[in-house]
Short mmCIF file of C-alpha atoms in Angstrom, two decimals:
data_model
loop_
_atom_site.label_atom_id
_atom_site.label_comp_id
_atom_site.label_asym_id
_atom_site.label_seq_id
_atom_site.Cartn_x
_atom_site.Cartn_y
_atom_site.Cartn_z
CA MET A 172 108.62 176.60 200.51
CA LYS A 173 111.22 176.96 197.81
CA GLU A 174 114.81 175.81 198.35
CA ILE A 175 117.67 176.41 195.89
CA VAL A 176 121.26 175.36 196.24
CA VAL A 177 123.93 176.52 193.84
CA GLU A 178 126.51 173.83 194.31
CA HIS A 179 130.20 174.48 193.60
CA LEU A 180 130.35 178.14 192.67
CA ALA A 181 132.06 178.54 189.34
CA ARG A 182 134.66 181.07 188.34
CA VAL A 183 135.72 181.97 191.87
CA GLU A 184 138.82 180.87 193.78
CA GLY A 185 138.05 178.17 196.31
CA HIS A 186 134.99 176.09 197.20
CA GLY A 187 131.58 177.40 198.24
CA ASP A 188 127.94 177.32 197.32
CA ILE A 189 124.77 179.36 197.73
CA GLU A 190 121.77 178.27 199.81
CA VAL A 191 118.38 179.98 199.39
CA VAL A 192 115.15 179.27 201.20
CA VAL A 193 112.02 181.21 200.33
CA GLU A 194 108.67 180.80 202.11
CA GLY A 195 105.80 182.67 200.46
CA ASP A 196 107.10 186.21 200.00
CA THR A 197 109.61 185.88 202.81
CA VAL A 198 113.28 185.18 202.23
CA LYS A 199 114.08 182.80 205.10
CA ARG A 200 117.70 182.15 204.17
CA ALA A 201 120.20 183.37 201.55
CA VAL A 202 123.81 182.66 202.33
CA LEU A 203 127.22 181.96 200.84
CA ARG A 204 128.25 178.67 202.40
CA ILE A 205 131.99 178.36 202.59
CA TYR A 206 133.10 174.79 203.25
CA GLU A 207 136.72 175.09 202.21
CA GLY A 208 138.90 172.89 204.40
CA PRO A 209 140.59 174.44 207.47
CA ARG A 210 144.18 175.67 206.88
CA PHE A 211 145.54 176.67 210.29
CA PHE A 212 148.16 179.06 208.95
CA GLU A 213 148.29 181.10 212.18
CA ARG A 214 148.98 177.90 214.13
CA ILE A 215 151.64 176.75 211.63
CA LEU A 216 153.50 180.03 212.15
CA ILE A 217 153.92 179.50 215.87
CA GLY A 218 157.54 178.84 216.69
CA LYS A 219 158.75 179.76 213.22
CA SER A 220 161.56 182.29 212.68
CA TYR A 221 160.67 185.80 211.52
CA TYR A 222 162.67 185.02 208.43
CA GLU A 223 160.38 182.17 207.33
CA VAL A 224 157.12 184.06 207.80
CA PRO A 225 156.83 185.72 204.33
CA ASP A 226 157.42 182.40 202.58
CA ILE A 227 154.87 180.55 204.71
CA THR A 228 152.10 183.17 204.54
CA ALA A 229 152.49 183.49 200.75
CA ARG A 230 151.14 179.91 200.53
CA ILE A 231 147.80 181.17 201.78
CA CYS A 232 147.06 182.25 198.18
CA SER A 233 148.38 181.44 194.77
CA ILE A 234 146.56 184.30 193.04
CA CYS A 235 147.73 187.07 195.32
CA PRO A 236 150.66 185.76 197.43
CA ASP A 237 152.55 189.07 197.29
CA PRO A 238 150.35 191.12 199.62
CA TYR A 239 150.86 188.36 202.22
CA GLN A 240 154.61 188.65 201.88
CA VAL A 241 154.67 192.43 202.06
CA ALA A 242 152.14 192.65 204.95
CA SER A 243 154.09 190.07 207.00
CA CYS A 244 157.43 191.87 206.37
CA ARG A 245 155.95 195.24 207.41
CA ALA A 246 154.40 193.78 210.62
CA ILE A 247 157.63 191.93 211.59
CA GLU A 248 159.69 195.05 210.90
CA LYS A 249 157.44 197.03 213.24
CA ALA A 250 157.81 194.34 215.88
CA MET A 251 161.60 194.47 215.69
CA GLY A 252 161.99 198.21 215.04
CA ILE A 253 163.46 197.79 211.53
CA ARG A 254 163.27 200.67 209.05
CA VAL A 255 163.82 200.02 205.33
CA ASP A 256 164.86 202.63 202.78
CA LYS A 257 162.96 204.27 199.90
CA GLN A 258 164.23 201.75 197.35
CA VAL A 259 162.76 198.81 199.26
CA GLU A 260 159.47 200.74 199.74
CA ALA A 261 159.35 201.36 196.00
CA LEU A 262 160.02 197.74 195.16
CA ARG A 263 157.30 196.68 197.58
CA GLU A 264 154.81 199.03 196.00
CA LEU A 265 155.71 197.56 192.65
CA GLN A 266 155.24 194.05 194.04
CA LEU A 267 151.76 194.92 195.38
CA ILE A 268 150.83 196.57 192.01
CA ALA A 269 151.90 193.39 190.16
CA ASP A 270 149.28 191.39 191.97
CA VAL A 271 146.61 194.06 191.30
CA ILE A 272 147.40 193.92 187.58
CA HIS A 273 147.49 190.17 187.40
CA SER A 274 144.44 189.54 189.59
CA HIS A 275 142.17 192.25 188.22
CA ALA A 276 142.89 191.23 184.63
CA LEU A 277 142.02 187.64 185.51
CA HIS A 278 138.82 188.57 187.27
CA LEU A 279 137.55 191.16 184.87
CA PHE A 280 138.17 189.40 181.58
CA PHE A 281 138.05 185.73 182.43
CA LEU A 282 135.74 185.37 185.47
CA ALA A 283 133.26 188.25 185.25
CA LEU A 284 133.00 189.26 181.60
CA PRO A 285 131.58 186.00 180.18
CA ASP A 286 128.51 186.56 182.34
CA PHE A 287 127.83 189.96 180.84
CA LEU A 288 128.40 188.84 177.30
CA GLY A 289 126.30 185.66 177.67
CA TYR A 290 128.99 183.03 177.50
CA ARG A 291 129.49 180.01 179.73
CA ASP A 292 133.22 180.74 180.09
CA ALA A 293 136.18 182.66 178.74
CA ILE A 294 137.11 179.93 176.26
CA GLU A 295 133.69 180.12 174.56
CA MET A 296 133.88 183.95 174.69
CA ALA A 297 137.30 183.96 173.05
CA ALA A 298 135.95 182.65 169.77
CA GLN A 299 133.96 185.87 169.25
CA HIS A 300 136.16 188.37 171.17
CA SER A 301 139.67 187.21 170.32
CA GLU A 302 141.25 190.69 170.27
CA THR A 303 139.86 191.51 173.68
CA VAL A 304 141.21 188.21 175.04
CA LYS A 305 144.65 188.84 173.49
CA LEU A 306 144.84 192.25 175.13
CA ALA A 307 143.68 190.75 178.43
CA LEU A 308 146.32 188.03 178.37
CA LYS A 309 149.02 190.57 177.55
CA VAL A 310 148.20 192.86 180.49
CA LYS A 311 147.75 189.88 182.83
CA ARG A 312 151.15 188.55 181.81
CA VAL A 313 152.91 191.80 182.64
CA GLY A 314 151.74 191.46 186.24
CA ASN A 315 153.48 188.11 186.44
CA ALA A 316 156.56 189.53 184.73
CA ILE A 317 156.95 192.18 187.42
CA LYS A 318 156.81 189.49 190.10
CA GLU A 319 159.39 187.37 188.35
CA VAL A 320 161.83 190.28 188.20
CA ILE A 321 161.34 191.43 191.82
CA THR A 322 160.71 188.13 193.65
CA GLY A 323 162.24 185.53 191.34
CA ARG A 324 158.99 183.79 190.55
CA ALA A 325 155.53 184.57 189.16
CA VAL A 326 153.96 182.73 192.08
CA HIS A 327 155.37 182.40 195.59
CA GLY A 328 158.48 184.51 195.12
CA VAL A 329 161.55 183.90 197.25
CA THR A 330 163.36 187.24 197.66
CA THR A 331 160.93 189.18 199.92
CA LYS A 332 162.15 189.25 203.49
CA PRO A 333 161.91 191.42 206.58
CA GLY A 334 164.55 194.10 206.05
CA GLY A 335 164.47 194.12 202.25
CA TYR A 336 165.09 191.82 199.32
CA THR A 337 167.70 189.13 199.06
CA LYS A 338 168.22 190.09 195.41
CA VAL A 339 167.77 193.51 193.82
CA PRO A 340 166.64 193.71 190.19
CA ARG A 341 169.17 195.02 187.69
CA ALA A 342 168.54 198.24 185.75
CA GLU A 343 168.26 196.33 182.47
CA ASP A 344 165.54 194.10 184.00
CA LEU A 345 163.53 197.15 185.06
CA GLU A 346 163.98 198.70 181.58
CA GLY A 347 162.58 195.54 180.08
CA LEU A 348 159.65 195.66 182.38
CA ARG A 349 158.93 199.25 181.47
CA LYS A 350 158.75 198.25 177.80
CA GLN A 351 156.36 195.42 178.59
CA LEU A 352 154.14 197.69 180.68
CA GLU A 353 153.97 200.26 177.89
CA SER A 354 153.03 197.63 175.33
CA SER A 355 150.36 196.08 177.60
CA ILE A 356 148.53 199.28 178.65
CA ASP A 357 145.96 198.86 175.88
CA GLY A 358 144.72 195.80 177.79
CA ALA A 359 143.91 198.06 180.77
CA ARG A 360 142.20 200.58 178.49
CA GLU A 361 140.19 197.74 176.97
CA ALA A 362 138.96 196.77 180.45
CA ILE A 363 137.56 200.27 180.88
CA ARG A 364 136.12 200.39 177.41
CA VAL A 365 134.36 197.06 177.81
CA PHE A 366 132.98 197.45 181.32
CA SER A 367 131.96 201.10 180.92
CA SER A 368 129.86 199.98 177.92
CA LEU A 369 127.95 197.43 179.98
CA LYS A 370 124.87 198.08 182.01
CA MET A 371 125.58 197.00 185.57
CA PRO A 372 122.72 194.95 187.09
CA GLU A 373 120.68 196.79 189.73
CA TYR A 374 118.88 194.03 191.52
CA ALA A 375 120.80 194.39 194.70
CA LEU A 376 121.28 197.93 195.95
CA ASP A 377 121.92 199.14 199.52
CA ASP A 378 123.96 201.62 201.51
CA ASN A 379 127.24 200.36 202.90
CA PHE A 380 130.22 201.16 205.00
CA TYR A 381 133.41 201.07 202.95
CA MET A 382 136.98 200.66 204.27
CA ALA A 383 140.36 201.16 202.56
CA VAL A 384 143.89 201.95 203.56
CA ASP A 385 144.97 205.63 203.64
CA PRO A 386 147.79 205.50 201.05
CA GLY A 387 149.18 208.98 201.58
CA GLU A 388 149.82 211.39 198.71
CA HIS A 389 149.12 208.99 195.80
CA TYR A 390 146.49 206.28 195.28
CA GLY A 391 148.09 203.11 196.47
CA TYR A 392 147.99 199.86 198.39
CA SER A 393 149.69 200.29 201.75
CA GLY A 394 149.65 202.67 204.69
CA ASP A 395 149.33 202.79 208.45
CA HIS A 396 145.72 204.05 208.82
CA ILE A 397 142.32 202.86 207.72
CA LEU A 398 139.77 205.18 206.17
CA VAL A 399 136.06 204.41 206.72
CA SER A 400 133.23 205.89 204.71
CA ASP A 401 131.69 207.39 207.85
CA GLY A 402 134.56 209.91 207.70
CA THR A 403 136.68 208.35 210.39
CA ARG A 404 140.36 207.39 210.22
CA HIS A 405 141.86 204.73 212.36
CA PRO A 406 145.45 203.53 213.11
CA VAL A 407 146.01 199.98 211.90
CA GLU A 408 146.70 198.94 215.49
CA ARG A 409 142.92 199.27 216.11
CA TYR A 410 142.08 196.84 213.38
CA MET A 411 140.08 194.58 215.76
CA ASP A 412 137.68 197.42 216.47
CA LEU A 413 137.07 197.65 212.70
CA THR A 414 136.62 193.94 211.99
CA ASN A 415 134.90 192.44 215.11
CA GLU A 416 135.19 188.89 213.77
CA VAL A 417 132.70 186.26 214.75
CA THR A 418 132.11 182.67 213.68
CA VAL A 419 128.89 181.77 211.84
CA GLU A 420 127.24 178.40 211.43
CA HIS A 421 127.18 178.25 207.61
CA SER A 422 130.79 179.26 206.88
CA SER A 423 134.32 178.17 207.84
CA ALA A 424 135.30 181.83 207.25
CA LYS A 425 134.64 184.26 210.05
CA HIS A 426 132.36 187.24 209.39
CA SER A 427 133.28 190.88 210.19
CA SER A 428 131.20 193.89 211.11
CA TYR A 429 131.68 197.59 211.96
CA LYS A 430 129.25 199.33 214.23
CA GLY A 431 126.92 196.33 213.95
CA SER A 432 126.82 196.40 210.16
CA SER A 433 128.59 194.50 207.41
CA PHE A 434 130.97 196.52 205.22
CA MET A 435 132.79 196.25 201.97
CA THR A 436 136.49 196.39 201.19
CA GLY A 437 138.24 196.07 197.80
CA ALA A 438 138.55 198.12 194.58
CA LEU A 439 135.22 199.86 194.95
CA ALA A 440 135.95 200.94 198.48
CA ARG A 441 139.41 202.17 197.47
CA LEU A 442 137.98 204.15 194.59
CA LEU A 443 135.24 205.73 196.71
CA LEU A 444 137.63 206.70 199.53
CA ASN A 445 140.79 207.51 197.54
CA GLY A 446 139.65 208.29 194.02
CA GLU A 447 140.79 211.89 194.26
CA ARG A 448 144.36 210.65 194.70
CA LEU A 449 144.44 209.05 191.27
CA TYR A 450 146.33 210.88 188.59
CA GLY A 451 146.85 210.77 184.83
CA GLU A 452 144.67 208.85 182.43
CA ALA A 453 143.19 206.72 185.26
CA LYS A 454 141.99 209.96 186.98
CA GLU A 455 140.42 211.06 183.72
CA SER A 456 138.60 207.75 183.37
CA TYR A 457 137.38 207.95 186.94
CA GLU A 458 136.05 211.48 186.40
CA SER A 459 134.27 210.45 183.25
CA LEU A 460 132.70 207.36 184.86
CA ARG A 461 131.97 208.80 188.29
CA ASP A 462 128.20 209.01 187.68
CA GLU A 463 128.08 205.34 186.61
CA ILE A 464 129.79 204.15 189.82
CA ASP A 465 126.91 203.52 192.19
CA PRO A 466 128.26 203.09 195.79
CA ARG A 467 125.18 201.05 196.63
CA ASN A 468 125.87 198.51 193.91
CA PRO A 469 128.58 195.81 194.33
CA PHE A 470 128.66 195.36 190.54
CA SER A 471 130.33 198.79 190.47
CA ASN A 472 133.36 196.84 191.83
CA ASN A 473 133.98 195.71 188.18
CA ILE A 474 134.35 199.25 186.91
CA ALA A 475 136.50 200.16 189.92
CA GLN A 476 138.82 197.28 189.15
CA ALA A 477 139.11 198.41 185.51
CA ILE A 478 140.15 201.88 186.58
CA GLU A 479 142.63 200.44 189.11
CA LEU A 480 144.06 198.18 186.36
CA LEU A 481 144.84 201.18 184.21
CA TYR A 482 146.22 203.19 187.16
CA SER A 483 148.39 200.28 188.28
CA VAL A 484 150.04 199.92 184.90
CA GLN A 485 150.70 203.64 184.78
CA ARG A 486 151.92 203.74 188.37
CA ALA A 487 154.26 200.80 187.79
CA ILE A 488 155.86 202.72 184.92
CA ASP A 489 156.33 205.75 187.14
CA ILE A 490 157.87 203.75 189.96
CA ILE A 491 160.32 202.15 187.52
CA ASP A 492 161.24 205.51 186.12
CA GLY A 493 161.91 206.76 189.67
CA LEU A 494 164.18 203.77 190.44
CA LEU A 495 166.13 204.15 187.18
CA ASP A 496 166.46 207.93 187.54
CA GLU A 497 167.88 207.57 191.06
CA GLY A 498 169.98 204.62 190.06
CA ILE A 499 169.09 201.15 191.34
CA ARG A 500 171.47 200.32 194.18
CA ASP A 501 172.72 196.77 194.70
CA GLU A 502 171.94 197.08 198.45
CA LEU A 503 170.40 194.08 199.98
CA MET A 504 168.73 193.69 203.32
CA VAL A 505 169.35 195.88 206.38
CA GLU A 506 170.90 194.17 209.35
CA VAL A 507 168.25 192.41 211.44
CA LYS A 508 168.85 191.67 215.14
CA PRO A 509 166.05 189.41 216.38
CA ARG A 510 164.23 190.71 219.44
CA ALA A 511 160.88 190.46 221.14
CA GLY A 512 158.14 192.70 220.01
CA GLU A 513 154.68 193.09 218.48
CA GLY A 514 153.75 194.48 215.11
CA ILE A 515 150.59 195.08 213.07
CA ALA A 516 150.45 196.00 209.49
CA VAL A 517 147.92 196.33 206.66
CA VAL A 518 148.14 196.35 202.91
CA GLU A 519 145.58 196.28 200.14
CA ALA A 520 145.37 192.93 198.41
CA PRO A 521 143.50 193.10 195.07
CA ARG A 522 140.28 192.10 197.00
CA GLY A 523 140.77 194.52 199.87
CA LEU A 524 142.29 195.06 203.27
CA LEU A 525 144.69 192.41 204.53
CA TYR A 526 145.84 192.59 208.19
CA HIS A 527 148.85 190.80 209.66
CA HIS A 528 149.57 190.85 213.40
CA TYR A 529 152.51 189.12 215.02
CA LYS A 530 154.17 188.86 218.46
CA LEU A 531 157.76 187.62 218.53
CA ASP A 532 159.97 186.27 221.33
CA ASP A 533 163.56 187.29 222.09
CA ASN A 534 164.85 185.07 219.29
CA GLY A 535 162.46 186.54 216.70
CA ARG A 536 160.20 183.51 216.72
CA VAL A 537 156.47 183.84 216.34
CA VAL A 538 154.47 183.35 219.53
CA PHE A 539 151.18 184.83 218.23
CA ALA A 540 149.80 185.38 214.69
CA ASN A 541 146.54 186.75 213.40
CA ILE A 542 145.71 187.24 209.74
CA ILE A 543 142.42 188.75 208.55
CA THR A 544 141.75 188.50 204.84
CA PRO A 545 139.61 190.66 202.52
CA THR A 546 137.12 187.90 201.60
CA ALA A 547 136.50 187.15 205.26
CA GLN A 548 135.71 190.83 205.82
CA ASN A 549 133.38 190.91 202.84
CA ALA A 550 131.55 187.66 203.67
CA ALA A 551 128.80 189.20 205.78
CA ASN A 552 128.24 191.89 203.14
CA ILE A 553 127.87 189.24 200.47
CA ASP A 554 125.20 187.51 202.52
CA LYS A 555 123.37 190.84 202.92
CA TYR A 556 123.27 191.39 199.20
CA LEU A 557 122.24 187.83 198.53
CA ARG A 558 119.15 188.40 200.72
CA ILE A 559 118.36 191.61 198.85
CA ALA A 560 118.77 189.99 195.46
CA VAL A 561 116.63 187.01 196.34
CA ARG A 562 113.91 189.32 197.68
CA ASN A 563 113.89 191.17 194.29
CA LEU A 564 114.35 188.11 192.03
CA LYS A 565 112.41 185.39 193.80
CA ASP A 566 109.90 185.08 191.00
CA LEU A 567 112.53 184.15 188.41
CA SER A 568 113.05 180.56 187.32
CA ASP A 569 115.54 178.60 189.39
CA ASP A 570 118.17 178.65 186.66
CA GLU A 571 117.80 182.41 186.12
CA LEU A 572 118.02 183.10 189.85
CA LYS A 573 121.09 180.92 190.24
CA LEU A 574 122.94 182.79 187.46
CA LYS A 575 122.03 186.23 188.99
CA LEU A 576 123.25 185.17 192.42
CA GLU A 577 126.49 183.76 191.06
CA MET A 578 127.14 186.98 189.15
CA LEU A 579 126.56 188.92 192.37
CA ILE A 580 129.15 186.91 194.29
CA ARG A 581 131.66 187.08 191.37
CA ALA A 582 131.34 190.91 191.54
CA TYR A 583 133.15 190.71 194.89
CA ASP A 584 135.92 188.66 193.28
CA PRO A 585 136.14 186.48 196.37
CA CYS A 586 139.17 184.40 197.21
CA ILE A 587 137.53 181.72 199.34
CA SER A 588 140.59 179.67 200.10
CA CYS A 589 142.24 182.70 201.68
CA SER A 590 139.33 183.36 203.92
CA VAL A 591 139.24 180.09 205.82
CA HIS A 592 140.75 180.25 209.29
CA LEU A 593 138.71 177.83 211.40
CA THR A 594 136.80 174.55 211.52
CA ARG A 595 134.01 173.25 213.76
CA ILE A 596 134.58 169.96 215.56
CA GLY A 597 131.49 167.99 216.51
CA VAL A 598 131.76 166.16 219.83
#
């Protein structure tokens, strides 16, 4: 019997390891063990005012806090019957895009790329690829700049509330952002150039279900329906039928399934289901790389993120142009009258679908909260691909196998800390 444990996964957010057991030619066990400490955010929210919820849920993640803020606002607004105007919707789309730019640039250039180029980390890689790293830092920085303008901070912004924003950016701030976006777009193009030149590993291939939000006319990151790769479309209110969460022994993150199978959410799912809604240079890149994007291969997620990075920079410029053309109005939040209700919303975080579900009492205080994160939805799929990879690579040396399995998990760009929602208590 052969047992391998990859302790403390590197270059992912949060704490986890890989456990592999092989007996003869049989893979007895290959799992991502998530042992991140319990966080109890849903319980913390109970009794809190609707107004506090976006600030609390943002603390679930420091890499992508903005999808938590936007999803919580949208769910609470549904619960209380609040409708926001086009300007707020545009600013929220910009806020979601900011996290995609920042997070994808971080993952592609600094977490994933060193593996492909044979370096231990991005610092070692920078010595030989300084121009690529400079471009990467520039495009990553513009994601943070958008968040600073819209929410007041690069991390854990303070202006996003149910009903709108407590502060509206000035026209000159948006004009400054536009210039930064234009000057950083070469970093997004560099991501496509670099990753399209790489041969994606093919040691773990399998058919999948994919899920992504239906964004409407344009490729985007929010909506009210979920698209599934079996051709079905579901209202977000049926999210529990799509996730079917269960607890598993080896992970403090729940696992999800659809029709009895694991599924994938994230950039690859979005591109496969909504790629035709791209436009501009990103659409051209997608068309030129379509044959290289293998739906069976999770490593294709890297190419999908590169295309999304370019699209998101372009889309952010278009949104800013629209706001400036119409004239940014110094209108703050719509009047909110707390009332009892129930609301469910979904947005696309960089790593995939993020569901928020709240029930409020007559005073607008939370009496029920449920949050399902992208990494928790991908966890069962990661385990499936680990088993496939080990079956195909079991004759490699331990060190070679460990690296291949780490690369596979990094292709999902997991955010382990976000995924933890439970703990087991031994009695």
